[in-house]
Coordinates of C-alpha atoms in Angstrom, one line a residue:
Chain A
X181 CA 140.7 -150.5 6.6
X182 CA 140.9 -150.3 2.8
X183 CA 141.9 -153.7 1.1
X184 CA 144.7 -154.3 -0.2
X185 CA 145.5 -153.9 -4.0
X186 CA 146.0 -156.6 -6.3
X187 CA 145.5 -157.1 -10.5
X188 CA 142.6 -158.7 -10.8
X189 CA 144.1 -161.2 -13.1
X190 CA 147.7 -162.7 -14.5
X191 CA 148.5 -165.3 -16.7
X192 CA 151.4 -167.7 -17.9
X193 CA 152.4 -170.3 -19.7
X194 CA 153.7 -173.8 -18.3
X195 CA 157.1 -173.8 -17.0
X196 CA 156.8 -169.5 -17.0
X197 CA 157.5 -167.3 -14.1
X198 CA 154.8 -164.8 -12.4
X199 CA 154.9 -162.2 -10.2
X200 CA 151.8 -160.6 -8.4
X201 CA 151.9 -157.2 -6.9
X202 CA 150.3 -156.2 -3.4
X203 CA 150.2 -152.7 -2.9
X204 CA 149.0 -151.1 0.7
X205 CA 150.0 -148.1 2.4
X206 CA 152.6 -147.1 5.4
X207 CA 150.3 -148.5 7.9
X208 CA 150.4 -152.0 6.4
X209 CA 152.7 -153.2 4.2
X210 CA 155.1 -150.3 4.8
X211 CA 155.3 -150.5 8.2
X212 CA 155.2 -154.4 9.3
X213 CA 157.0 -157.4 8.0
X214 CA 153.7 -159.5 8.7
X215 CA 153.0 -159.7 4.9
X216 CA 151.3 -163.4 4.0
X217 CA 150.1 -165.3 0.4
X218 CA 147.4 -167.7 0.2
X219 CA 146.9 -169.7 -2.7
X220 CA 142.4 -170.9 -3.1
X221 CA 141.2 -173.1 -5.6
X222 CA 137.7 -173.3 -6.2
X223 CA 135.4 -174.6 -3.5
X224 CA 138.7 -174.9 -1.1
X225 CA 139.7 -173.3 2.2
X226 CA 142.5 -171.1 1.5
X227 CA 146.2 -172.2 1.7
X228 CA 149.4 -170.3 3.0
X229 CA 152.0 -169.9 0.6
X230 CA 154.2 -167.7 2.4
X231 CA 154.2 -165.7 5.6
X232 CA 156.5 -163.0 7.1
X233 CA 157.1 -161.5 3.5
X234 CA 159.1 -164.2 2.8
X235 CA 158.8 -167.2 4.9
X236 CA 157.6 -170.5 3.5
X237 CA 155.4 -172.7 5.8
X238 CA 156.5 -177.0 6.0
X239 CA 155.6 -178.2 3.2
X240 CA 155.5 -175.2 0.5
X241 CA 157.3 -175.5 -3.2
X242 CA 160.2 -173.7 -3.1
X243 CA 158.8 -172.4 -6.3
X244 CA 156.7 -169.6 -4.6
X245 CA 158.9 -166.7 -3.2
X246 CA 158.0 -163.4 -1.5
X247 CA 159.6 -160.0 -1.7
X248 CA 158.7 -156.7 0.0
X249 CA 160.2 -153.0 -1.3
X250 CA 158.8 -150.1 0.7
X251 CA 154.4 -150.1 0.2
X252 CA 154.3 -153.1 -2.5
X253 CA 155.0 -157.0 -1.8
X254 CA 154.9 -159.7 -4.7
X255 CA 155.0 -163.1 -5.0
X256 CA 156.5 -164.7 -7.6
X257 CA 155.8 -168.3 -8.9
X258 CA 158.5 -169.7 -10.6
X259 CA 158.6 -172.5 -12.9
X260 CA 154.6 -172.1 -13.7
X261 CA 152.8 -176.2 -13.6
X262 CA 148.8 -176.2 -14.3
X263 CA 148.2 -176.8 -10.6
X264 CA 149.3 -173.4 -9.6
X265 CA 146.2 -172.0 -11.1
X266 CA 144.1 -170.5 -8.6
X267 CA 143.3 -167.7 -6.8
X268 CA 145.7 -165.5 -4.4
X269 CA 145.3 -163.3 -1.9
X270 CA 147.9 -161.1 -0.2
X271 CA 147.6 -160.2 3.6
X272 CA 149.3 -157.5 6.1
X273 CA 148.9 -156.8 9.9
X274 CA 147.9 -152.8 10.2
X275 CA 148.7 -150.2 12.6
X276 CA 145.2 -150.9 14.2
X277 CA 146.4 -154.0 15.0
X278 CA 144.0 -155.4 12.7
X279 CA 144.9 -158.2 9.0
X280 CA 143.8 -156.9 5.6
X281 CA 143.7 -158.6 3.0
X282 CA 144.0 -157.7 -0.8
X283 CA 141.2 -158.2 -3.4
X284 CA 142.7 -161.1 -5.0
X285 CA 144.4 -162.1 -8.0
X286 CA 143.0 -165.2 -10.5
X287 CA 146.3 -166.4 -11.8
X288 CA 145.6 -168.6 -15.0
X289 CA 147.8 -171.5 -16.6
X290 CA 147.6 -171.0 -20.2
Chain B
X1155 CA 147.6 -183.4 12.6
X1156 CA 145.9 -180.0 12.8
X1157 CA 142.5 -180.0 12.3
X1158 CA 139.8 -177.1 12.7
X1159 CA 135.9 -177.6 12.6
X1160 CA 133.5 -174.8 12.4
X1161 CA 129.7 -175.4 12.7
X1162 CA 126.8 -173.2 13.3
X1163 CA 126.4 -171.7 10.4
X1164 CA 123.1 -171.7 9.1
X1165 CA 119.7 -169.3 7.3
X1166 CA 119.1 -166.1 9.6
X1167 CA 117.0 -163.4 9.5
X1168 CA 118.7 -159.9 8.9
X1169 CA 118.2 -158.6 12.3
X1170 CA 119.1 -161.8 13.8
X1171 CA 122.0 -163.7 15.9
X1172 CA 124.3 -166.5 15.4
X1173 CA 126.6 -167.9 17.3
X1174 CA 129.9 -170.1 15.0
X1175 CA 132.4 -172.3 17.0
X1176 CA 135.2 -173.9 15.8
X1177 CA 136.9 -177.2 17.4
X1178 CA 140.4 -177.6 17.3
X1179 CA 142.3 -180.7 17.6
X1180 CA 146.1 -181.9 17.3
X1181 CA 147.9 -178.9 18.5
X1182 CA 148.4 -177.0 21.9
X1183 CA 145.2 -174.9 21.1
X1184 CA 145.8 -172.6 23.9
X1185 CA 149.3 -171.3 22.6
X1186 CA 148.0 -169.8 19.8
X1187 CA 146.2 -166.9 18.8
X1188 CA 143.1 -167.6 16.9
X1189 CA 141.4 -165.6 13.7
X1190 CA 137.9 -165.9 12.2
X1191 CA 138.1 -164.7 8.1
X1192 CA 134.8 -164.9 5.6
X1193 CA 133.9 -164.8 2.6
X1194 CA 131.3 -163.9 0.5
X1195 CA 129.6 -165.6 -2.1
X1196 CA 132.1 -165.3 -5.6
X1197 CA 133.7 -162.5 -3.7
X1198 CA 137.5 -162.1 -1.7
X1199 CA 138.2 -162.9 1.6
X1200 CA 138.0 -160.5 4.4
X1201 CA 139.5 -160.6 7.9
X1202 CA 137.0 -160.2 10.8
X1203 CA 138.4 -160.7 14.7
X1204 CA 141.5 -162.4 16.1
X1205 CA 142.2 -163.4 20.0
X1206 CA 145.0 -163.8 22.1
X1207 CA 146.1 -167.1 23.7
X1208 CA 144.0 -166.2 27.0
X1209 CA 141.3 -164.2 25.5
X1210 CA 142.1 -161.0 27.1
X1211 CA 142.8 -159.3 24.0
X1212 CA 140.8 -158.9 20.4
X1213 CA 140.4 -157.2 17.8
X1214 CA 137.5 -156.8 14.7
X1215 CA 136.9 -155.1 11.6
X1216 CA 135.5 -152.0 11.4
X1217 CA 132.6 -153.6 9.7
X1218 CA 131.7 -156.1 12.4
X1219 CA 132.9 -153.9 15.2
X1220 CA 130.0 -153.7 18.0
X1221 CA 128.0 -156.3 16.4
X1222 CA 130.1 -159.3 16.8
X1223 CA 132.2 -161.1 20.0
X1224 CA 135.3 -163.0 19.4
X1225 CA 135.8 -165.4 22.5
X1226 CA 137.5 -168.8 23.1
X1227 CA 137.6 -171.8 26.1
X1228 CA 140.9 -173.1 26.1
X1229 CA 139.2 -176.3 28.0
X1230 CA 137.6 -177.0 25.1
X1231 CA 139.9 -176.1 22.3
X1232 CA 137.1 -174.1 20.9
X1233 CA 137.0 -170.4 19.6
X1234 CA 133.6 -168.8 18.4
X1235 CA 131.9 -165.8 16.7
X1236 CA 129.3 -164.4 18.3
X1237 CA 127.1 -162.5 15.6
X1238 CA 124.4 -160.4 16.2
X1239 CA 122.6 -157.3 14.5
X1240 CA 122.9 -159.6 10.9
X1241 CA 122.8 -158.3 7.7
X1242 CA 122.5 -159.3 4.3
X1243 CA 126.1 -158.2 3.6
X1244 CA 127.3 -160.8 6.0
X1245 CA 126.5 -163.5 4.0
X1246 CA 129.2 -166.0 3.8
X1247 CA 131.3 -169.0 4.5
X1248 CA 133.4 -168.0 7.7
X1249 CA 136.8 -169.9 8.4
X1250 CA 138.7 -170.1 11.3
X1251 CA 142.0 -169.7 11.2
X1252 CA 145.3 -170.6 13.6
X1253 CA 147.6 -167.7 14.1
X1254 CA 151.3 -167.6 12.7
X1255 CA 152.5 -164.1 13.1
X1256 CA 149.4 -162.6 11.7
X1257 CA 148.8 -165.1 9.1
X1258 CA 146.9 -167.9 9.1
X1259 CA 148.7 -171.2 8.4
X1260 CA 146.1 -173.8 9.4
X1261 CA 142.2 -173.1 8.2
X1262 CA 138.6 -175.2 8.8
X1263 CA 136.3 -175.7 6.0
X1264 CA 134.2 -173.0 6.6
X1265 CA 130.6 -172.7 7.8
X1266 CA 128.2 -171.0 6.0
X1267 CA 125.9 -168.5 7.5
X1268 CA 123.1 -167.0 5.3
X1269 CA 121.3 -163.7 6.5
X1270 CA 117.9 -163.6 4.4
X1271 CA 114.2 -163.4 4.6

């Protein structure tokens, strides 16, 4: 059950656009549509951003968007505003019928 | 509205047990699968056991395999974590988490369980 990779870090200015990667293998990612973002600010329980690969919960900007091609998903985060600065984590079901989830990524505002 | 509790977190001896639940209110708790995700100190999260609707099926990480029990009672909208064997490395705040096709959408505040002499 190896996590998940992710950039440690990415940054962008106000009003920007991001992407983070989420790479995993053909028994994750690859294989299963089942790809989710969470979004965690400091001290807070995480939040899901999208699920299904590209599925926004009730509630969700439609600034956050998810994408899948083959081993990698990203999320993108368009329109950048100072309260999207946080930390993200990618997640896929496995072939063990098990969740991973990916290292992390610290997005910063700048 | 949703809302999931966790308590019985606490200081534990490596070596030693614990037992987490979590309460859930405001939804029809025994439709949904349930997860239990931690996370250490400064550190990532990392899944650790989901169960079915009825209990019957569940599953752990290969880390916590064999030393801890995922079970629920639908009669009292409550799913919990056994933990035994405890080490150090299982230091953390541990959420629970309702199921939406292997995701989590709603989470508790964490409990935090502490494995230290």
């Amino acid at each position: 059950q190896s996590a998940l990779t992710q950039p440690a870090s990415v940054s962008g200015s106000p009003g920007q656009s991001i992407t983070i990667s989420c790479t995993g293998t053909s028994s994750d990612v690859g294989n299963y549509n089942r790809v989710s973002w969470y979004q965690q600010h400091p001290g807070k329980a995480p939040k899901l951003m999208i699920y299904n690969v590209s599925n926004r919960p009730s509630g969700v900007s439609t600034r956050f968007s998810g994408s899948k091609s083959g081993n990698s998903a990203s999320l993108t985060i368009s329109a950048l505003q100072a309260e999207d600065e946080a930390d993200y984590y990618c997640s896929s079901y496995t072939s063990s019928s098990t969740v991973v989830f990916g290292g992390g990524t610290k997005l910063t505002v700048l | 509205d949703v809302q999931l509790v966790e308590s019985g977190g606490g200081l534990v001896q490596p070596g030693g047990s614990l037992r987490l639940s979590c309460v859930a209110s405001g939804f029809p708790f025994s439709a949904y699968w349930m997860h239990w995700v931690r996370q250490a100190p400064g550190r990532g999260l990392m899944w650790v056991s989901r169960i079915s609707t009825d209990g019957s099926t569940t599953t752990y990480a290969d880390s916590v395999r064999g030393r801890f029990t995922i079970s629920r009672d639908n009669a009292r909208n409550t799913v919990y974590l056994q933990m035994n064997s405890l080490r150090a490395e299982d230091t953390a705040v541990y959420y629970c988490g309702r199921d939406l096709w292997s995701a989590a959408d709603y989470w508790g505040r964490g409990t935090l369980v502490t494995a230290s002499s």
